[in-house]
PDB file of C-alpha atoms in Angstrom:
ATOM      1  CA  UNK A   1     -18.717  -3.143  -8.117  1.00  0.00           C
ATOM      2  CA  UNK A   2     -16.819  -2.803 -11.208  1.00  0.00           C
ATOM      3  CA  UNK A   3     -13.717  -1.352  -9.617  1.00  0.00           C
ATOM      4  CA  UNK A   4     -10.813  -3.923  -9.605  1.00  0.00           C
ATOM      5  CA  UNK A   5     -10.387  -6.177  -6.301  1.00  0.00           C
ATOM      6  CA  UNK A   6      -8.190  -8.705  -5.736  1.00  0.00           C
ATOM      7  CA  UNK A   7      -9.506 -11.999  -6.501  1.00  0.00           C
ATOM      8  CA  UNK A   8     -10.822 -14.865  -4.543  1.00  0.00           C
ATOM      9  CA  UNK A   9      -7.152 -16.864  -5.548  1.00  0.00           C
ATOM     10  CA  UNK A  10      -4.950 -14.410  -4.381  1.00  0.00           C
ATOM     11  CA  UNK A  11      -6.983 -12.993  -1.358  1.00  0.00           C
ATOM     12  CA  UNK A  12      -6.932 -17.135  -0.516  1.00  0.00           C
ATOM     13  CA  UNK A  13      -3.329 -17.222  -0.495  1.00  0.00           C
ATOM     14  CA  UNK A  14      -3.325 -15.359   2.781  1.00  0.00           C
ATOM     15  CA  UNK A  15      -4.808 -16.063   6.579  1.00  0.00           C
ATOM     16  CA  UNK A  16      -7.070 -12.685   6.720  1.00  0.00           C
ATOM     17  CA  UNK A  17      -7.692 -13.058  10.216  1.00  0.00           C
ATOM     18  CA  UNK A  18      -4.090 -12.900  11.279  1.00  0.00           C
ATOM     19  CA  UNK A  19      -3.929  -9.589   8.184  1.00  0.00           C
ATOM     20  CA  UNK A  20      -7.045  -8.099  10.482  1.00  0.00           C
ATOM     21  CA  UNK A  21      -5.472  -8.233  13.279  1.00  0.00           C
ATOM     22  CA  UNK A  22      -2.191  -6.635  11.855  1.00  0.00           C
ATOM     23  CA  UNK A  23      -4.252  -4.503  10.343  1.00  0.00           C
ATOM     24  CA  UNK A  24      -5.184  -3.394  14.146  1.00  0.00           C
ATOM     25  CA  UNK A  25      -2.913  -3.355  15.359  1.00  0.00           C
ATOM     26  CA  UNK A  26      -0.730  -0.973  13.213  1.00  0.00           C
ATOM     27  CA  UNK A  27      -3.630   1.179  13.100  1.00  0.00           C
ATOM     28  CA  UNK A  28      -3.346   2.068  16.993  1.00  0.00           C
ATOM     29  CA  UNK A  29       0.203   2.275  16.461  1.00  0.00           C
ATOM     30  CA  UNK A  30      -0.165   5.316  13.600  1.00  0.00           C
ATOM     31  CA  UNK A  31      -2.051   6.504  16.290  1.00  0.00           C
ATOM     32  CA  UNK A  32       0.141   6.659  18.510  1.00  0.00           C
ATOM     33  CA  UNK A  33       2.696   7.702  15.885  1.00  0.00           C
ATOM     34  CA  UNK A  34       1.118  10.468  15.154  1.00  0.00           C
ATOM     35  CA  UNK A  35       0.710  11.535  19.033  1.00  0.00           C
ATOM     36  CA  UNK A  36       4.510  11.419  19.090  1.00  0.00           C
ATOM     37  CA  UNK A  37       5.142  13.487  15.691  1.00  0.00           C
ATOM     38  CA  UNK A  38       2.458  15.977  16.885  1.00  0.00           C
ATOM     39  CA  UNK A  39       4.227  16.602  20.604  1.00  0.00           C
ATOM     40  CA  UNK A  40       8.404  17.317  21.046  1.00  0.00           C
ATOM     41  CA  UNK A  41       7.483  15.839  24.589  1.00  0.00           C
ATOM     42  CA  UNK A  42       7.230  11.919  23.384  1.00  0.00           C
ATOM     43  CA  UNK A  43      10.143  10.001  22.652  1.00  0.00           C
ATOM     44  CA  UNK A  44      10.594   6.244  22.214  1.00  0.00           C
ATOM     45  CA  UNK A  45      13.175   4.863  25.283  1.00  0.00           C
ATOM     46  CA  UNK A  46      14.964   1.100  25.006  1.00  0.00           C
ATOM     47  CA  UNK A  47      14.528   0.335  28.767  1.00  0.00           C
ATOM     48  CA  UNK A  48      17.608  -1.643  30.469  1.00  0.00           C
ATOM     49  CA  UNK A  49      15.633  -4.764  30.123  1.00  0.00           C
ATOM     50  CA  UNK A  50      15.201  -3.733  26.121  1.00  0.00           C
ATOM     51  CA  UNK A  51      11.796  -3.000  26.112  1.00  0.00           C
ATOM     52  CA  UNK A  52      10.886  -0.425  23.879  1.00  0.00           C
ATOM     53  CA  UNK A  53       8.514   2.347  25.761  1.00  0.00           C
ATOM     54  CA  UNK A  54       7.141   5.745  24.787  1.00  0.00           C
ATOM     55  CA  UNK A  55       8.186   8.318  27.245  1.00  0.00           C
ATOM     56  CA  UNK A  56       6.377  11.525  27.842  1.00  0.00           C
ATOM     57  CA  UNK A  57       3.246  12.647  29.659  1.00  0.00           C
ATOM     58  CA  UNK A  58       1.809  10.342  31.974  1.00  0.00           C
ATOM     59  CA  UNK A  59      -1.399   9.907  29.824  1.00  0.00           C
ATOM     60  CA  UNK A  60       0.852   7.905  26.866  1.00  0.00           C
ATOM     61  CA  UNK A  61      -0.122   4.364  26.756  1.00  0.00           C
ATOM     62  CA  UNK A  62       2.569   1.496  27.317  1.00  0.00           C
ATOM     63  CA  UNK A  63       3.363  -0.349  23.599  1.00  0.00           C
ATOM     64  CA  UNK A  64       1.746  -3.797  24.823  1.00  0.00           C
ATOM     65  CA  UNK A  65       1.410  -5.523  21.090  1.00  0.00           C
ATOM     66  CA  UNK A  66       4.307  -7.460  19.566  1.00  0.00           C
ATOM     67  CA  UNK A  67       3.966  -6.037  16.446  1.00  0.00           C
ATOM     68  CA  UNK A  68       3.994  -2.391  17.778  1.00  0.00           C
ATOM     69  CA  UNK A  69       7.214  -3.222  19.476  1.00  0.00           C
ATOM     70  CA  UNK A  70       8.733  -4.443  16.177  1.00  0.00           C
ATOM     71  CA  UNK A  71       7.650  -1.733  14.527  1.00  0.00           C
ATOM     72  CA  UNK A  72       8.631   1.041  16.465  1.00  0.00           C
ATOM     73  CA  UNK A  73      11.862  -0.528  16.807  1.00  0.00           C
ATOM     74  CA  UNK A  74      12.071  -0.488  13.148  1.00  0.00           C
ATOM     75  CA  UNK A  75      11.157   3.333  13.313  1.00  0.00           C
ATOM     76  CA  UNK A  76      13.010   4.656  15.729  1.00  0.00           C
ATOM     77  CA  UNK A  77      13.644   8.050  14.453  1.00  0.00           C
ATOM     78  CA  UNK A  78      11.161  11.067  13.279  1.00  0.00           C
ATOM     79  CA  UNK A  79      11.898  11.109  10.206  1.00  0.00           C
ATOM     80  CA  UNK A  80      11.536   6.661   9.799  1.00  0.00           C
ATOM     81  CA  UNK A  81       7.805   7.335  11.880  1.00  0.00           C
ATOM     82  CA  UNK A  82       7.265  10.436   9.270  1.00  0.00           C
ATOM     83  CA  UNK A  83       8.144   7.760   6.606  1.00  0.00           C
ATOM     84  CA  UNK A  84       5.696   5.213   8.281  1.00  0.00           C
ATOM     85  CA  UNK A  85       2.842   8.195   8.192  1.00  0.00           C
ATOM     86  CA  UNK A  86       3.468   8.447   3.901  1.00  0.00           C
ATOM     87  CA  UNK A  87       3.409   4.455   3.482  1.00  0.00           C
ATOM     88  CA  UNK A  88       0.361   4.059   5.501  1.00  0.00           C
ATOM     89  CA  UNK A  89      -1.492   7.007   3.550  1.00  0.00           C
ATOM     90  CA  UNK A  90       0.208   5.228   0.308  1.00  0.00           C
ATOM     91  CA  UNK A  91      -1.088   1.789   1.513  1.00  0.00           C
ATOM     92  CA  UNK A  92      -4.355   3.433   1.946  1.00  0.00           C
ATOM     93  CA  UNK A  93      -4.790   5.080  -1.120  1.00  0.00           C
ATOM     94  CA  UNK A  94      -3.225   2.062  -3.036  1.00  0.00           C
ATOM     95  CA  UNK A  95      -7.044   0.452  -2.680  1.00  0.00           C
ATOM     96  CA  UNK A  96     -10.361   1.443  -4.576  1.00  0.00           C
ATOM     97  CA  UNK A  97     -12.987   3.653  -3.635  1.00  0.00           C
ATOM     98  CA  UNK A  98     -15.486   1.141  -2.133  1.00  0.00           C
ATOM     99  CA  UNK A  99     -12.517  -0.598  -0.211  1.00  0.00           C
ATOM    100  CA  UNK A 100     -11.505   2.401   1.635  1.00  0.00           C
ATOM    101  CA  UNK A 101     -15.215   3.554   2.522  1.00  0.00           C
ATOM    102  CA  UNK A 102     -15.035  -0.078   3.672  1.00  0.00           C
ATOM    103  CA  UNK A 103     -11.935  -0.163   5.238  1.00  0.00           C
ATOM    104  CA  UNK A 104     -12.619   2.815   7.009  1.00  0.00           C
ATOM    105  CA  UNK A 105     -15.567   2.137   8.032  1.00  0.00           C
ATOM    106  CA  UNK A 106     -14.414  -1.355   9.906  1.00  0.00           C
ATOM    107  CA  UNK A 107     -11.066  -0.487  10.948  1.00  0.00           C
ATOM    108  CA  UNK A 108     -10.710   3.146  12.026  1.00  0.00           C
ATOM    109  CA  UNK A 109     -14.687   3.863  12.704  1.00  0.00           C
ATOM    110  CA  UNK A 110     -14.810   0.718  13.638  1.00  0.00           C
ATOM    111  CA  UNK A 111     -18.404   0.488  12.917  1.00  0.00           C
ATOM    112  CA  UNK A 112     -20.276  -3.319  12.967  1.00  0.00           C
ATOM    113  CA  UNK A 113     -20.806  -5.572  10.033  1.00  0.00           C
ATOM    114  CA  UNK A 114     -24.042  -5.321   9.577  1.00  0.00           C
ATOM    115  CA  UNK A 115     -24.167  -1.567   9.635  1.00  0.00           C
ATOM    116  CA  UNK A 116     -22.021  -1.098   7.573  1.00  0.00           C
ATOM    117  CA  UNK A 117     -23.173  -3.672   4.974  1.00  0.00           C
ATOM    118  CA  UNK A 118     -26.814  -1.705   5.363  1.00  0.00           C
ATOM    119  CA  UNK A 119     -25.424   1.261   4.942  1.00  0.00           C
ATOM    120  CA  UNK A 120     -23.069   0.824   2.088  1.00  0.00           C
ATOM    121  CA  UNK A 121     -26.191  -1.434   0.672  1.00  0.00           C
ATOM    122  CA  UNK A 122     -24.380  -4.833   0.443  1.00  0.00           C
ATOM    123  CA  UNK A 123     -24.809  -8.502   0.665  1.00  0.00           C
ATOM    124  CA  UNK A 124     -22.665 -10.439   2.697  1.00  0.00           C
ATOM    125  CA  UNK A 125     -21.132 -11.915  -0.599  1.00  0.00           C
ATOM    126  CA  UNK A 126     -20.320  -8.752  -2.162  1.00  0.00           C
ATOM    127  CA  UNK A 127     -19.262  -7.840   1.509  1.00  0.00           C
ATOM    128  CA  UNK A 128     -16.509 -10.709   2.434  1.00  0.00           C
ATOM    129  CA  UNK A 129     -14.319 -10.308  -0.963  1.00  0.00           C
ATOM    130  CA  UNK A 130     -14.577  -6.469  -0.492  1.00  0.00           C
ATOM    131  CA  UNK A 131     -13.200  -6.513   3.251  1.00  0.00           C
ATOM    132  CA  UNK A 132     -10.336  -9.624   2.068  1.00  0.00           C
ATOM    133  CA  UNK A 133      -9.154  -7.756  -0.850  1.00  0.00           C
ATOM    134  CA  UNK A 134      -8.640  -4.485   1.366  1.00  0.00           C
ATOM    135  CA  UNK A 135      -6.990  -5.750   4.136  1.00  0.00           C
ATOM    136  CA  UNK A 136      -4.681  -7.648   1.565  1.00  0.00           C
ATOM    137  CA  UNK A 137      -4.041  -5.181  -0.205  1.00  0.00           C
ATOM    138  CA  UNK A 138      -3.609  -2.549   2.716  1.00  0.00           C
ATOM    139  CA  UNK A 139      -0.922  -4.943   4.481  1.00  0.00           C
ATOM    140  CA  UNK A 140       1.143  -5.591   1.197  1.00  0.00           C
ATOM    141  CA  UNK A 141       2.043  -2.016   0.620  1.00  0.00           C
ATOM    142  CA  UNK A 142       2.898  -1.604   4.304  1.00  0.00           C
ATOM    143  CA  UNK A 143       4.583  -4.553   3.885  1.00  0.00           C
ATOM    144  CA  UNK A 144       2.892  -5.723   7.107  1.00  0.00           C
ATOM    145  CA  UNK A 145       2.145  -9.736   6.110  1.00  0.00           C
ATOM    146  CA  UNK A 146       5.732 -10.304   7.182  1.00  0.00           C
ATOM    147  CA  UNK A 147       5.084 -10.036  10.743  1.00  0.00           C
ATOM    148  CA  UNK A 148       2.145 -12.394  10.761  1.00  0.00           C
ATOM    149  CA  UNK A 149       4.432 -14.749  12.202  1.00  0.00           C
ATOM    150  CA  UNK A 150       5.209 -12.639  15.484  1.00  0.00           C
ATOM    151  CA  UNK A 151       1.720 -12.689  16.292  1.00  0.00           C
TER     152      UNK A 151
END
């Protein structure tokens, strides 16, 4: 564990479990991002009662979270959800080597704790400042802590 983390006073300075669930939250909606960029057939529609929707196939999911809807309505355009796809690999490379194994491990496998503390060989206090100092890090670049608020 000698690569840098954040430390305990800064990762503090934040409510992680409102970060995590952020965190989750944009990570379905790359997903979905990334549906739309791969298909011509997806668009995003403002409906007359201004609700943002993705239009397409009948197999696209509705945008249900909050901060999907203020997202997408930030990115509106292919080339603002291209720009999305670069932050979010920028956000994601902006962290260490351990963080993203742990990252991705918790977030997009979205494997348990404790198998993922056995199989990465760690305590739970090595653990904890590991998973803080990722998702802090992860929703700084992104920019993301701002809508902790809307949630």
């Amino acid at each position: 564990m000698k690569e840098k983390l954040l430390s305990d006073f800064i990762t503090s300075q934040y409510n992680i479990r409102k970060l995590e669930e952020v965190t989750k939250a944009f990570l379905e909606l790359i997903d979905t991002v990334i549906l739309i960029l791969a298909d011509d057939s997806y668009n995003i529609k403002i409906t007359p009662s201004y609700e943002l929707k993705i239009t397409g196939y009948s197999n696209v999911r509705n945008v249900s979270s909050k901060v999907e809807s203020f997202i997408i309505h930030k990115y509106d355009s292919e080339e603002k959800l291209k720009d999305l796809v670069f932050k979010y690999s920028k956000s994601f490379n902006s962290m260490t080597k351990l963080e993203r194994e742990l990252f991705t491990k918790l977030f997009i496998n979205k494997e348990k704790k404790t198998y993922i503390m056995q199989d990465m060989r760690l305590y739970q206090y090595q653990f904890d400042p590991i998973k803080k100092s990722a998702v802090v890090k992860f929703c700084l670049v992104l920019g993301l802590d701002k809508y902790i608020n809307a949630i």
